[in-house]
């Protein structure tokens, strides 16, 4: 078990229900049987297992957050692919620490202001030791939230630009 300072947020259950009907690009989901382990699931912040039914849907994380808080993300609104369980799952388990913190992975920590505008970012290569990788994520989030204008951080995979999860100001 790993204690986390900042709470990673999975996609909210009500949003997942909407995405399962029609995603943020207006497409109907296309479920399939996962034939191998490893897809990063944004519904439960875990990796998929072979034999699970998953879907790849388009998701607009900043647009959704901005609508909740009543701001306009403007040109920073973007839509990208995320994997989710095709059917409802148990959701995330905070005992797992920071999700998708594979050792050696490159992550970008993209910061947004309370007005939905970009407020900086940083790229972090996660160390080879798993506990050090978790600590590196924690440090990157601590650094991001040290800037008073930062209200939200999106953690993304550098290789594909994929949204991993968001962290709000504690």
CSV table of C-alpha atoms in Angstrom, one decimal:
chain,number,residue,atom,x,y,z
A,1,UNK,CA,0.0,0.0,0.0
A,2,UNK,CA,1.1,3.5,-0.8
A,3,UNK,CA,-0.1,6.7,0.9
A,4,UNK,CA,-0.7,9.5,-1.5
A,5,UNK,CA,-0.6,13.2,-0.7
A,6,UNK,CA,-2.9,14.2,-3.6
A,7,UNK,CA,-6.0,12.3,-4.6
A,8,UNK,CA,-6.0,11.0,-8.2
A,9,UNK,CA,-9.5,11.2,-9.6
A,10,UNK,CA,-11.0,8.6,-11.9
A,11,UNK,CA,-13.6,9.6,-14.4
A,12,UNK,CA,-16.8,10.1,-12.3
A,13,UNK,CA,-19.4,7.4,-12.5
A,14,UNK,CA,-22.1,9.6,-14.0
A,15,UNK,CA,-19.7,10.8,-16.7
A,16,UNK,CA,-18.8,7.1,-17.4
A,17,UNK,CA,-22.5,6.3,-17.8
A,18,UNK,CA,-22.7,9.1,-20.4
A,19,UNK,CA,-19.6,8.0,-22.2
A,20,UNK,CA,-20.9,4.5,-22.4
A,21,UNK,CA,-23.9,5.8,-24.4
A,22,UNK,CA,-22.2,8.5,-26.5
A,23,UNK,CA,-18.6,9.8,-26.0
A,24,UNK,CA,-17.3,13.3,-26.1
A,25,UNK,CA,-16.7,13.1,-29.8
A,26,UNK,CA,-20.3,12.1,-30.4
A,27,UNK,CA,-19.5,8.4,-31.2
A,28,UNK,CA,-21.2,5.3,-29.8
A,29,UNK,CA,-18.8,3.1,-27.9
A,30,UNK,CA,-17.5,-0.1,-29.5
A,31,UNK,CA,-16.9,-2.6,-26.7
A,32,UNK,CA,-14.5,-5.5,-27.2
A,33,UNK,CA,-12.9,-8.4,-25.3
A,34,UNK,CA,-9.5,-7.4,-24.1
A,35,UNK,CA,-7.1,-10.1,-25.3
A,36,UNK,CA,-4.1,-9.1,-23.2
A,37,UNK,CA,-3.3,-7.3,-19.9
A,38,UNK,CA,-2.4,-3.7,-19.7
A,39,UNK,CA,-4.8,-1.1,-21.0
A,40,UNK,CA,-5.0,1.8,-18.5
A,41,UNK,CA,-8.6,2.0,-17.4
A,42,UNK,CA,-9.7,5.5,-16.4
A,43,UNK,CA,-12.8,4.2,-14.6
A,44,UNK,CA,-10.9,2.4,-11.9
A,45,UNK,CA,-7.4,3.7,-12.4
A,46,UNK,CA,-6.1,0.1,-12.9
A,47,UNK,CA,-4.7,-1.9,-15.8
A,48,UNK,CA,-7.1,-4.2,-17.7
A,49,UNK,CA,-6.8,-7.9,-17.6
A,50,UNK,CA,-7.2,-10.3,-20.5
A,51,UNK,CA,-10.8,-11.4,-20.9
A,52,UNK,CA,-12.4,-8.1,-19.6
A,53,UNK,CA,-14.8,-6.2,-21.7
A,54,UNK,CA,-13.5,-2.7,-22.3
A,55,UNK,CA,-14.2,0.2,-24.6
A,56,UNK,CA,-12.1,2.9,-26.1
A,57,UNK,CA,-14.0,6.2,-25.9
A,58,UNK,CA,-13.2,9.9,-26.6
A,59,UNK,CA,-13.1,12.0,-23.4
A,60,UNK,CA,-12.7,15.8,-22.9
A,61,UNK,CA,-11.5,16.1,-19.3
A,62,UNK,CA,-10.9,19.8,-19.2
A,63,UNK,CA,-14.3,20.5,-20.9
A,64,UNK,CA,-16.1,18.3,-18.3
A,65,UNK,CA,-14.2,20.0,-15.4
A,66,UNK,CA,-14.8,23.5,-16.8
A,67,UNK,CA,-18.6,22.8,-17.1
A,68,UNK,CA,-18.7,21.7,-13.5
A,69,UNK,CA,-17.0,24.8,-12.2
A,70,UNK,CA,-18.6,27.2,-14.6
A,71,UNK,CA,-15.6,28.4,-16.7
A,72,UNK,CA,-14.7,28.3,-20.4
A,73,UNK,CA,-11.6,26.2,-21.3
A,74,UNK,CA,-11.4,28.0,-24.7
A,75,UNK,CA,-8.7,26.6,-27.0
A,76,UNK,CA,-7.4,24.3,-24.2
A,77,UNK,CA,-10.4,22.1,-24.6
A,78,UNK,CA,-9.3,18.8,-26.2
A,79,UNK,CA,-10.7,15.4,-26.8
A,80,UNK,CA,-8.7,12.2,-26.6
A,81,UNK,CA,-9.0,8.4,-26.3
A,82,UNK,CA,-9.4,6.6,-22.9
A,83,UNK,CA,-10.1,3.0,-22.0
A,84,UNK,CA,-12.9,2.2,-19.7
A,85,UNK,CA,-14.7,-0.9,-18.6
A,86,UNK,CA,-17.7,-1.5,-20.8
A,87,UNK,CA,-19.9,-2.1,-17.8
A,88,UNK,CA,-19.7,-0.5,-14.4
A,89,UNK,CA,-16.9,-1.5,-12.2
A,90,UNK,CA,-16.0,-0.9,-8.5
A,91,UNK,CA,-14.0,2.2,-9.3
A,92,UNK,CA,-10.6,3.1,-7.9
A,93,UNK,CA,-8.9,1.8,-4.8
A,94,UNK,CA,-6.9,4.5,-3.1
A,95,UNK,CA,-4.6,1.8,-1.6
A,96,UNK,CA,-2.9,1.4,-4.9
A,97,UNK,CA,-1.2,4.8,-4.7
A,98,UNK,CA,-0.7,6.9,-7.8
A,99,UNK,CA,-2.0,5.0,-10.8
A,100,UNK,CA,0.0,4.2,-13.9
A,101,UNK,CA,3.3,5.1,-12.2
A,102,UNK,CA,5.3,2.5,-14.1
A,103,UNK,CA,9.0,2.8,-13.6
A,104,UNK,CA,10.9,4.6,-16.4
A,105,UNK,CA,7.7,6.0,-17.8
A,106,UNK,CA,7.5,9.6,-19.0
A,107,UNK,CA,4.6,11.7,-17.6
A,108,UNK,CA,3.6,15.3,-18.2
A,109,UNK,CA,1.9,17.2,-15.4
A,110,UNK,CA,-0.2,19.8,-17.2
A,111,UNK,CA,-1.5,22.6,-14.9
A,112,UNK,CA,-4.7,24.6,-15.3
A,113,UNK,CA,-5.9,27.7,-13.5
A,114,UNK,CA,-9.3,28.1,-11.9
A,115,UNK,CA,-10.4,29.8,-15.1
A,116,UNK,CA,-9.6,26.8,-17.2
A,117,UNK,CA,-6.5,28.2,-18.8
A,118,UNK,CA,-3.1,26.4,-19.0
A,119,UNK,CA,-0.8,27.4,-16.2
A,120,UNK,CA,2.3,25.5,-16.9
A,121,UNK,CA,3.5,22.0,-16.8
A,122,UNK,CA,6.5,19.7,-16.4
A,123,UNK,CA,7.7,16.4,-17.8
A,124,UNK,CA,8.9,13.8,-15.3
A,125,UNK,CA,10.7,10.5,-16.1
A,126,UNK,CA,9.6,8.2,-13.3
A,127,UNK,CA,12.5,6.4,-11.5
A,128,UNK,CA,13.2,2.7,-11.8
A,129,UNK,CA,12.3,1.8,-8.3
A,130,UNK,CA,8.4,1.6,-7.8
A,131,UNK,CA,8.4,3.4,-4.4
A,132,UNK,CA,10.7,6.2,-5.9
A,133,UNK,CA,8.3,6.4,-8.9
A,134,UNK,CA,5.4,7.0,-6.5
A,135,UNK,CA,7.5,9.7,-4.6
A,136,UNK,CA,8.4,11.4,-8.0
A,137,UNK,CA,4.7,11.7,-8.8
A,138,UNK,CA,4.0,13.2,-5.4
A,139,UNK,CA,6.9,15.7,-5.8
A,140,UNK,CA,5.6,16.7,-9.2
A,141,UNK,CA,2.1,17.4,-7.9
A,142,UNK,CA,3.5,19.2,-4.9
A,143,UNK,CA,5.5,21.5,-7.2
A,144,UNK,CA,2.5,22.0,-9.4
A,145,UNK,CA,0.2,23.0,-6.6
A,146,UNK,CA,2.9,25.3,-5.1
A,147,UNK,CA,1.8,27.8,-7.7
A,148,UNK,CA,-1.3,29.5,-6.2
A,149,UNK,CA,-3.1,29.8,-9.6
A,150,UNK,CA,-3.1,26.1,-10.2
A,151,UNK,CA,-6.5,24.6,-9.6
A,152,UNK,CA,-6.2,21.3,-11.5
A,153,UNK,CA,-3.4,19.0,-12.8
A,154,UNK,CA,-3.8,16.5,-15.6
A,155,UNK,CA,-1.4,13.7,-15.6
A,156,UNK,CA,-0.7,12.4,-19.1
A,157,UNK,CA,1.5,9.8,-20.8
A,158,UNK,CA,4.1,11.5,-22.9
A,159,UNK,CA,4.3,8.8,-25.5
A,160,UNK,CA,0.8,9.1,-26.7
A,161,UNK,CA,-0.4,12.2,-24.9
A,162,UNK,CA,-3.1,10.2,-23.3
A,163,UNK,CA,-5.0,11.6,-20.3
A,164,UNK,CA,-4.2,9.3,-17.3
A,165,UNK,CA,-6.1,11.1,-14.4
A,166,UNK,CA,-6.7,14.5,-12.8
A,167,UNK,CA,-5.8,15.9,-9.5
A,168,UNK,CA,-7.6,18.9,-8.0
A,169,UNK,CA,-6.2,21.3,-5.5
A,170,UNK,CA,-6.4,19.8,-2.1
